């Protein structure tokens, strides 16, 4: 939404409000969470109560398009809703795992030169995206570990194995599905915005 | 499951009449109380009390059954994994070791088995209240009730949108999947091995993401045109006023929390082990 102010000269200016949730990010969180919930149906178990889910790729994609706040909430709302609808119980420490992955997926948008809208994605940005993905996995693992051990009272050793498995599969999903799709979107946008001045 | 993908069941019971926000706080308080303890007796108490509430809410066991089976399977898997990975964990809590079996120098202690049972009971103790919340709270009232307890209405609205669009997105997912399958992309077990099938999901994900981005564009434009987010507050079509039952529930909730904290500090401090 816009706010207006009138200058001393009598000109009226429209300024875009800087707010945490614009309408677009509210909708993006909603649709992203719905997508996450639907795609969570595609899961292949890799370990005890740990599974390979392509839905994780979405967190990085929505993060890179709409920013870290949207990434965080897509993970949080999507995971919690899906747990609630599908299983009837919400495992909060792993909800935070998804949320933190989304948060770090959105860190790339803090880089001012990164612009998915015009398809401006360089090699440096791709490298950064992988770096943020790895960082995100580490912090997400920590969040899940703290929650599981101190809140749910699970033995640390067991949680480590689950987190290691989950982190490995999540990273594979992000690296092979999430980031290539972001690059695909950038390539599509570039098609419509690569006008050059002819000599 | 209804088309909206939610489990809400319409019934006339006192539990249904409690406001969604109060039930949500009750869910949080209940969960916090359960997680304070490490005591089988407390968990059993919560579990039985929860079942009684489910009975009052007239939720048929038939509809809870699949979820109940899932949580039982989950806790069994969890317990087996826990016992295999840390066969001696319970002993570190009780400082005693009662050996059950010893295989290749690794001792499985009775304490660990009891700890696994306690932990399973802990998850079961949270189960009834979760069911109560899911089966008796209307999804659109849930969003408005979240707003009432101080969650920003934009977050509440995002949750509302998610609930609203789950069926649409699911239909779209199926359409794209069928379209790709018609082109000869394998998704079923008989058609290809697991790695190929996983790779094939890529062909669904990309169009699905693109169409969802279009959807975001359309919906956010429509909402902007109607002035969404212009004011700091908004009202809800399905919003309700608090009634007497909500106040009674709130008071009981405070009592529950008080008793739980008292018990935690003075009576049931640590891990309860009956076979000393």
Coordinates of C-alpha atoms in Angstrom, one line a residue:
Chain A
X1 CA 0.0 0.0 0.0
X2 CA 1.0 3.6 -0.5
X3 CA 1.3 6.5 1.8
X4 CA 1.2 10.0 0.6
X5 CA 2.8 13.2 1.7
X6 CA 2.7 16.7 0.3
X7 CA 5.9 18.5 -0.4
X8 CA 6.6 22.2 0.5
X9 CA 6.1 23.0 -3.2
X10 CA 2.7 21.5 -3.1
X11 CA 3.6 18.3 -5.0
X12 CA 2.0 15.2 -3.6
X13 CA 4.3 12.1 -3.5
X14 CA 3.3 8.5 -3.2
X15 CA 5.7 6.4 -1.3
X16 CA 5.6 2.6 -0.9
X17 CA 5.3 1.7 2.7
X18 CA 8.1 -0.5 4.0
X19 CA 6.3 -3.1 6.0
X20 CA 7.1 -6.6 7.2
X21 CA 4.1 -8.1 5.4
X22 CA 3.0 -6.6 2.1
X23 CA -0.2 -8.0 0.5
X24 CA 2.0 -10.0 -1.9
X25 CA 4.0 -11.6 0.9
X26 CA 0.8 -12.5 2.8
X27 CA -0.5 -14.3 -0.3
X28 CA 2.9 -15.8 -1.0
X29 CA 3.0 -17.3 2.5
X30 CA -0.5 -18.7 2.1
X31 CA 0.1 -20.2 -1.4
X32 CA 3.6 -21.4 -0.5
X33 CA 2.3 -23.1 2.6
X34 CA -0.5 -24.7 0.6
X35 CA 2.1 -25.9 -1.9
X36 CA 4.3 -27.2 0.8
X37 CA 1.5 -29.1 2.4
X38 CA 0.4 -30.7 -0.9
X39 CA 4.0 -31.6 -1.9
X40 CA 4.6 -33.1 1.5
X41 CA 2.5 -36.0 0.2
X42 CA 5.4 -37.0 -1.9
X43 CA 7.7 -38.5 0.7
X44 CA 10.1 -41.4 0.7
X45 CA 11.2 -42.7 4.2
X46 CA 15.0 -42.7 4.5
X47 CA 15.3 -43.4 8.2
X48 CA 13.2 -43.7 11.4
X49 CA 10.6 -41.0 11.3
X50 CA 12.7 -39.1 8.7
X51 CA 11.8 -38.9 5.1
X52 CA 12.9 -37.5 1.7
X53 CA 10.5 -34.7 0.8
X54 CA 10.7 -32.7 -2.4
X55 CA 8.6 -30.0 -0.6
X56 CA 11.8 -28.7 1.0
X57 CA 12.9 -27.4 -2.4
X58 CA 10.0 -25.0 -2.2
X59 CA 11.4 -23.2 0.8
X60 CA 14.5 -22.1 -1.0
X61 CA 12.4 -21.2 -4.1
X62 CA 9.9 -19.0 -2.2
X63 CA 12.7 -17.6 -0.1
X64 CA 14.7 -16.5 -3.2
X65 CA 11.6 -15.0 -4.8
X66 CA 10.0 -13.2 -1.9
X67 CA 12.7 -12.8 0.7
X68 CA 13.6 -14.3 4.1
X69 CA 10.5 -13.4 6.0
X70 CA 8.2 -15.2 3.5
X71 CA 10.6 -18.1 3.4
X72 CA 10.5 -18.4 7.2
X73 CA 6.7 -18.3 7.3
X74 CA 6.2 -20.6 4.4
X75 CA 8.2 -23.2 6.3
X76 CA 6.5 -22.5 9.6
X77 CA 2.9 -22.4 8.5
X78 CA 3.3 -25.0 5.8
X79 CA 5.0 -27.6 8.0
X80 CA 2.7 -26.9 11.0
X81 CA -0.5 -27.1 8.9
X82 CA 0.6 -30.2 7.1
X83 CA 1.4 -31.9 10.4
X84 CA -1.9 -30.9 11.8
X85 CA -4.0 -32.0 8.8
X86 CA -2.1 -35.2 8.0
X87 CA -0.8 -36.5 11.3
X88 CA -2.9 -34.7 13.9
X89 CA 0.1 -33.6 15.9
X90 CA 2.6 -30.8 15.3
X91 CA 6.3 -31.6 16.0
X92 CA 7.4 -28.0 16.7
X93 CA 11.2 -28.5 16.7
X94 CA 11.0 -29.8 13.1
X95 CA 8.6 -27.1 12.2
X96 CA 11.4 -24.7 13.1
X97 CA 13.8 -26.8 10.9
X98 CA 11.7 -26.0 7.9
X99 CA 11.3 -22.4 8.9
X100 CA 15.0 -21.8 9.3
X101 CA 15.7 -23.4 5.9
X102 CA 13.3 -21.0 4.4
X103 CA 14.8 -18.1 6.2
X104 CA 18.3 -18.8 4.9
X105 CA 16.9 -19.5 1.4
X106 CA 15.7 -15.9 1.4
X107 CA 19.1 -14.5 2.5
X108 CA 20.1 -14.2 -1.1
X109 CA 17.6 -11.4 -1.7
X110 CA 19.5 -9.2 0.8
X111 CA 22.2 -9.1 -2.0
X112 CA 21.1 -5.9 -3.8
X113 CA 22.5 -7.0 -7.2
X114 CA 20.5 -10.2 -7.1
X115 CA 17.3 -9.7 -9.1
X116 CA 15.1 -12.6 -10.1
X117 CA 12.6 -10.2 -11.7
X118 CA 15.0 -9.2 -14.4
X119 CA 16.8 -12.6 -14.4
X120 CA 20.1 -11.1 -13.2
X121 CA 21.7 -14.1 -11.6
X122 CA 25.5 -14.4 -11.8
X123 CA 27.9 -17.2 -10.9
X124 CA 28.6 -15.4 -7.7
X125 CA 25.0 -15.5 -6.8
X126 CA 24.7 -19.2 -7.5
X127 CA 27.7 -19.8 -5.3
X128 CA 26.1 -17.7 -2.6
X129 CA 22.9 -19.6 -2.9
X130 CA 24.6 -22.9 -2.3
X131 CA 26.5 -21.3 0.6
X132 CA 23.3 -20.1 2.2
X133 CA 21.7 -23.5 1.7
X134 CA 24.5 -25.1 3.6
X135 CA 24.4 -22.5 6.4
X136 CA 20.7 -22.8 6.5
X137 CA 20.9 -26.6 6.9
X138 CA 23.4 -26.2 9.8
X139 CA 21.3 -23.7 11.7
X140 CA 18.1 -25.6 11.0
X141 CA 19.7 -28.8 12.3
X142 CA 20.7 -26.8 15.5
X143 CA 17.2 -25.5 15.9
X144 CA 15.7 -29.0 15.6
X145 CA 18.4 -30.4 18.0
X146 CA 17.7 -27.8 20.7
X147 CA 14.0 -28.4 20.4
X148 CA 14.2 -32.2 20.4
X149 CA 16.7 -32.5 23.2
X150 CA 15.7 -29.7 25.6
X151 CA 12.0 -29.5 24.9
X152 CA 10.9 -33.0 23.9
X153 CA 13.5 -34.7 26.0
X154 CA 14.9 -37.1 23.4
X155 CA 18.4 -38.5 23.8
X156 CA 21.0 -36.4 22.0
X157 CA 22.7 -39.3 20.2
X158 CA 19.5 -40.4 18.5
X159 CA 18.5 -36.9 17.5
X160 CA 21.9 -36.4 15.9
X161 CA 21.4 -39.4 13.6
X162 CA 17.9 -38.2 12.6
X163 CA 19.2 -34.6 11.9
X164 CA 22.2 -35.9 10.0
X165 CA 19.9 -37.9 7.7
X166 CA 17.4 -35.1 7.3
X167 CA 20.1 -32.6 6.6
X168 CA 21.7 -34.8 4.0
X169 CA 18.4 -35.4 2.2
X170 CA 17.3 -31.8 2.5
X171 CA 20.5 -30.6 1.0
X172 CA 20.2 -33.0 -1.9
X173 CA 16.7 -31.8 -2.6
X174 CA 17.7 -28.1 -2.3
X175 CA 20.8 -28.6 -4.5
X176 CA 19.2 -30.7 -7.2
X177 CA 15.7 -29.3 -7.3
X178 CA 15.4 -26.0 -5.5
X179 CA 18.3 -24.0 -6.8
X180 CA 18.0 -25.3 -10.5
X181 CA 14.3 -24.2 -10.4
X182 CA 15.4 -20.7 -9.3
X183 CA 17.9 -20.6 -12.1
X184 CA 15.1 -21.8 -14.5
X185 CA 12.8 -19.0 -13.4
X186 CA 15.6 -16.5 -13.8
X187 CA 16.3 -17.8 -17.3
X188 CA 12.6 -17.5 -18.2
X189 CA 12.5 -13.9 -17.0
X190 CA 15.8 -13.1 -18.8
X191 CA 14.1 -14.0 -22.1
X192 CA 11.8 -11.1 -21.8
X193 CA 14.3 -8.5 -20.5
X194 CA 17.4 -8.9 -22.5
X195 CA 16.9 -5.9 -24.8
X196 CA 20.1 -4.4 -26.1
X197 CA 20.9 -1.2 -27.9
X198 CA 21.8 -2.0 -31.5
X199 CA 25.0 -0.7 -32.9
Chain B
X1 CA -11.6 -35.7 5.1
X2 CA -13.7 -32.9 3.7
X3 CA -12.8 -31.3 0.4
X4 CA -11.1 -28.4 2.2
X5 CA -8.6 -30.9 3.5
X6 CA -9.6 -30.2 7.1
X7 CA -10.9 -32.6 9.7
X8 CA -13.5 -30.4 11.3
X9 CA -16.7 -32.3 12.3
X10 CA -19.9 -30.3 13.0
X11 CA -21.4 -31.4 16.3
X12 CA -23.4 -29.8 19.1
X13 CA -21.3 -30.1 22.2
X14 CA -19.9 -27.7 24.9
X15 CA -16.4 -28.2 23.4
X16 CA -17.5 -26.9 20.0
X17 CA -18.9 -23.8 21.7
X18 CA -15.6 -22.8 23.2
X19 CA -14.0 -20.0 21.1
X20 CA -11.2 -21.1 18.8
X21 CA -8.7 -18.8 20.4
X22 CA -9.3 -20.3 23.9
X23 CA -8.9 -23.8 22.5
X24 CA -5.7 -22.8 20.8
X25 CA -4.3 -21.4 24.1
X26 CA -5.6 -24.5 25.9
X27 CA -3.6 -26.5 23.3
X28 CA -0.4 -24.5 24.1
X29 CA -0.9 -24.6 27.9
X30 CA -1.6 -28.4 27.8
X31 CA 1.5 -29.0 25.6
X32 CA 3.6 -26.9 27.9
X33 CA 2.3 -28.7 31.0
X34 CA 3.0 -32.1 29.5
X35 CA 6.5 -31.1 28.5
X36 CA 7.4 -29.8 31.9
X37 CA 7.3 -33.4 33.3
X38 CA 9.1 -36.6 32.8
X39 CA 6.7 -38.7 34.7
X40 CA 4.6 -41.6 33.4
X41 CA 1.7 -41.0 35.9
X42 CA 1.2 -37.4 34.9
X43 CA 1.1 -38.3 31.2
X44 CA -1.4 -41.1 31.9
X45 CA -3.5 -38.6 33.8
X46 CA -3.4 -36.1 30.9
X47 CA -4.2 -38.8 28.4
X48 CA -7.3 -40.1 30.2
X49 CA -8.5 -36.6 30.9
X50 CA -8.1 -35.8 27.2
X51 CA -10.0 -38.9 26.2
X52 CA -12.8 -37.9 28.5
X53 CA -12.9 -34.5 26.8
X54 CA -13.0 -36.2 23.4
X55 CA -16.0 -38.2 24.6
X56 CA -17.8 -35.0 25.7
X57 CA -17.1 -33.5 22.3
X58 CA -18.9 -36.5 20.7
X59 CA -16.0 -37.1 18.3
X60 CA -16.5 -40.7 17.0
X61 CA -13.5 -42.9 17.5
X62 CA -13.9 -44.0 13.8
X63 CA -12.6 -40.6 12.6
X64 CA -9.7 -40.5 15.1
X65 CA -8.6 -44.0 14.4
X66 CA -6.3 -43.5 11.4
X67 CA -4.5 -40.7 13.2
X68 CA -4.3 -42.7 16.4
X69 CA -2.8 -45.6 14.5
X70 CA -0.3 -43.3 13.0
X71 CA 0.8 -41.8 16.3
X72 CA 1.1 -45.3 17.8
X73 CA 3.2 -46.5 14.9
X74 CA 5.3 -43.3 15.2
X75 CA 6.0 -43.8 18.9
X76 CA 6.8 -47.5 18.4
X77 CA 9.3 -46.7 15.6
X78 CA 10.7 -43.9 17.7
X79 CA 11.1 -46.2 20.8
X80 CA 12.8 -48.9 18.8
X81 CA 15.2 -46.5 17.2
X82 CA 15.9 -44.9 20.6
X83 CA 16.6 -48.3 22.2
X84 CA 18.9 -49.4 19.4
X85 CA 20.9 -46.1 19.3
X86 CA 21.1 -45.4 23.1
X87 CA 20.5 -48.7 25.0
X88 CA 21.9 -47.2 28.2
X89 CA 20.3 -43.8 28.2
X90 CA 17.8 -44.5 31.0
X91 CA 20.5 -45.4 33.4
X92 CA 22.1 -42.0 33.1
X93 CA 18.8 -40.6 34.3
X94 CA 18.3 -42.9 37.3
X95 CA 22.0 -43.7 38.1
X96 CA 21.0 -47.4 38.4
X97 CA 21.4 -50.2 35.9
X98 CA 19.1 -53.2 35.7
X99 CA 20.4 -55.3 32.8
X100 CA 17.8 -57.0 30.6
X101 CA 19.9 -58.5 27.9
X102 CA 23.6 -58.1 26.9
X103 CA 24.6 -58.5 23.3
X104 CA 28.3 -58.2 22.4
X105 CA 29.1 -56.2 25.5
X106 CA 26.2 -53.7 25.0
X107 CA 23.7 -53.7 27.8
X108 CA 20.1 -52.9 27.3
X109 CA 18.8 -51.7 30.6
X110 CA 15.3 -51.8 32.0
X111 CA 15.6 -48.1 32.7
X112 CA 16.0 -47.4 29.0
X113 CA 12.9 -49.4 28.2
X114 CA 11.0 -47.5 30.8
X115 CA 12.3 -44.2 29.5
X116 CA 11.1 -45.2 26.0
X117 CA 7.6 -46.1 27.4
X118 CA 7.5 -42.8 29.3
X119 CA 8.5 -40.8 26.2
X120 CA 5.8 -42.6 24.1
X121 CA 3.2 -41.8 26.8
X122 CA 4.4 -38.2 26.6
X123 CA 3.5 -38.0 22.9
X124 CA 0.2 -39.8 23.5
X125 CA -0.6 -37.3 26.3
X126 CA -0.6 -34.5 23.8
X127 CA -2.6 -36.4 21.2
X128 CA -6.2 -36.0 22.6
X129 CA -6.0 -32.2 23.0
X130 CA -4.6 -32.0 19.4
X131 CA -7.6 -34.1 18.2
X132 CA -9.9 -32.0 20.2
X133 CA -8.6 -28.8 18.6
X134 CA -8.6 -30.1 15.0
X135 CA -11.9 -31.8 15.1
X136 CA -13.9 -29.1 16.9
X137 CA -12.5 -25.8 15.5
X138 CA -13.8 -24.5 12.2
X139 CA -10.8 -23.5 10.0
X140 CA -12.0 -20.1 9.1
X141 CA -12.9 -19.4 12.7
X142 CA -9.5 -20.5 13.6
X143 CA -7.9 -17.7 11.6
X144 CA -10.1 -15.1 13.2
X145 CA -9.4 -16.5 16.6
X146 CA -5.6 -16.4 16.0
X147 CA -6.0 -12.7 15.3
X148 CA -8.0 -12.3 18.6
X149 CA -5.1 -13.6 20.7
X150 CA -2.7 -11.1 19.3
X151 CA -1.3 -12.8 16.2
X152 CA -1.0 -10.2 13.4
X153 CA -4.1 -10.4 11.1
X154 CA -1.8 -10.7 8.2
X155 CA -0.3 -13.9 9.5
X156 CA -3.8 -15.1 10.3
X157 CA -4.9 -14.3 6.8
X158 CA -1.9 -16.1 5.3
X159 CA -3.0 -19.3 7.3
X160 CA -6.5 -18.7 6.0
X161 CA -5.3 -18.5 2.4
X162 CA -3.2 -21.7 2.9
X163 CA -6.3 -23.6 4.1
X164 CA -8.4 -22.2 1.3
X165 CA -6.0 -23.0 -1.5
X166 CA -4.8 -26.5 -0.4
X167 CA -7.5 -28.3 -2.5
X168 CA -6.9 -26.0 -5.5
X169 CA -3.2 -26.6 -5.4
X170 CA -3.8 -30.3 -4.9
X171 CA -6.0 -30.4 -8.0
X172 CA -3.4 -28.6 -10.0
X173 CA -0.7 -30.9 -8.8
X174 CA -2.8 -33.9 -10.0
X175 CA -3.5 -32.2 -13.3
X176 CA 0.2 -31.6 -14.1
X177 CA 1.0 -35.1 -12.9
X178 CA -1.6 -36.6 -15.2
X179 CA -0.4 -34.4 -18.1
X180 CA 3.2 -35.5 -17.6
X181 CA 2.2 -39.2 -17.2
X182 CA 0.3 -38.9 -20.5
X183 CA 3.5 -37.8 -22.1
X184 CA 5.2 -40.9 -20.8
X185 CA 6.9 -39.7 -17.7
X186 CA 6.9 -42.5 -15.1
X187 CA 5.5 -41.8 -11.6
X188 CA 4.3 -45.3 -10.5
X189 CA 6.3 -48.0 -8.8
X190 CA 5.9 -50.5 -11.6
X191 CA 7.2 -48.1 -14.3
X192 CA 10.7 -47.0 -13.1
X193 CA 13.1 -47.3 -10.2
X194 CA 13.0 -44.9 -7.3
X195 CA 15.8 -42.5 -8.5
X196 CA 14.1 -42.0 -11.9
X197 CA 10.8 -41.4 -10.3
X198 CA 12.2 -38.8 -8.0
X199 CA 13.9 -37.0 -10.9
X200 CA 10.5 -37.1 -12.7
X201 CA 8.9 -35.1 -10.0
X202 CA 11.1 -32.2 -11.3
X203 CA 8.8 -32.1 -14.3
X204 CA 5.9 -31.4 -11.9
X205 CA 7.6 -29.0 -9.6
X206 CA 8.6 -26.4 -12.2
X207 CA 5.2 -25.9 -13.8
X208 CA 3.6 -26.0 -10.4
X209 CA 5.8 -23.3 -9.0
X210 CA 5.3 -21.1 -12.0
X211 CA 1.5 -21.4 -11.9
X212 CA 1.5 -20.8 -8.2
X213 CA 3.5 -17.6 -8.8
X214 CA 0.9 -16.5 -11.2
X215 CA -1.8 -17.3 -8.6
X216 CA 0.1 -15.2 -6.0
X217 CA 0.1 -12.3 -8.5
X218 CA -3.6 -12.6 -9.2
X219 CA -4.8 -13.0 -5.6
X220 CA -2.5 -10.2 -4.2
X221 CA -3.7 -7.8 -6.9
X222 CA -7.3 -8.6 -6.1
X223 CA -6.6 -8.1 -2.4
X224 CA -4.7 -4.8 -3.0
X225 CA -7.6 -3.5 -5.1
X226 CA -9.9 -4.2 -2.1
X227 CA -7.5 -2.3 0.1
X228 CA -6.1 -5.2 2.1
X229 CA -3.5 -4.1 4.6
X230 CA -4.5 -0.4 4.6
X231 CA -5.6 -0.3 8.2
X232 CA -3.9 -1.7 11.3
X233 CA -7.0 -3.7 12.3
X234 CA -9.7 -5.6 10.6
X235 CA -12.8 -7.4 11.5
X236 CA -13.8 -11.0 10.6
X237 CA -17.0 -12.2 9.1
X238 CA -16.9 -15.3 11.3
X239 CA -15.7 -13.6 14.4
X240 CA -17.5 -14.4 17.7
X241 CA -17.9 -12.8 21.1
X242 CA -16.6 -14.6 24.2
X243 CA -19.3 -16.4 26.1
X244 CA -19.5 -17.7 29.7
X245 CA -18.0 -21.1 28.7
X246 CA -14.9 -19.3 27.4
X247 CA -14.3 -17.6 30.8
X248 CA -14.8 -20.9 32.7
X249 CA -12.3 -22.6 30.4
X250 CA -9.8 -19.8 30.8
X251 CA -10.0 -20.0 34.6
X252 CA -9.6 -23.8 34.5
X253 CA -6.6 -23.3 32.3
X254 CA -4.9 -21.0 34.7
X255 CA -5.6 -23.5 37.5
X256 CA -4.1 -26.3 35.5
X257 CA -1.0 -24.3 34.7
X258 CA -0.6 -23.3 38.4
X259 CA -1.0 -26.9 39.6
X260 CA 1.4 -28.1 37.0
X261 CA 4.1 -25.6 38.0
X262 CA 3.5 -26.4 41.7
X263 CA 3.9 -30.1 41.1
X264 CA 7.0 -29.6 39.0
X265 CA 8.8 -27.5 41.6
X266 CA 7.8 -29.4 44.8
X267 CA 6.6 -32.9 44.0
X268 CA 7.4 -34.6 40.8
X269 CA 10.8 -33.1 40.0
X270 CA 12.6 -35.6 37.8
X271 CA 12.3 -38.8 35.9
X272 CA 9.9 -41.3 37.6
X273 CA 11.2 -44.8 37.8
X274 CA 9.0 -47.3 39.6
X275 CA 11.3 -50.4 39.7
X276 CA 13.9 -49.3 42.2

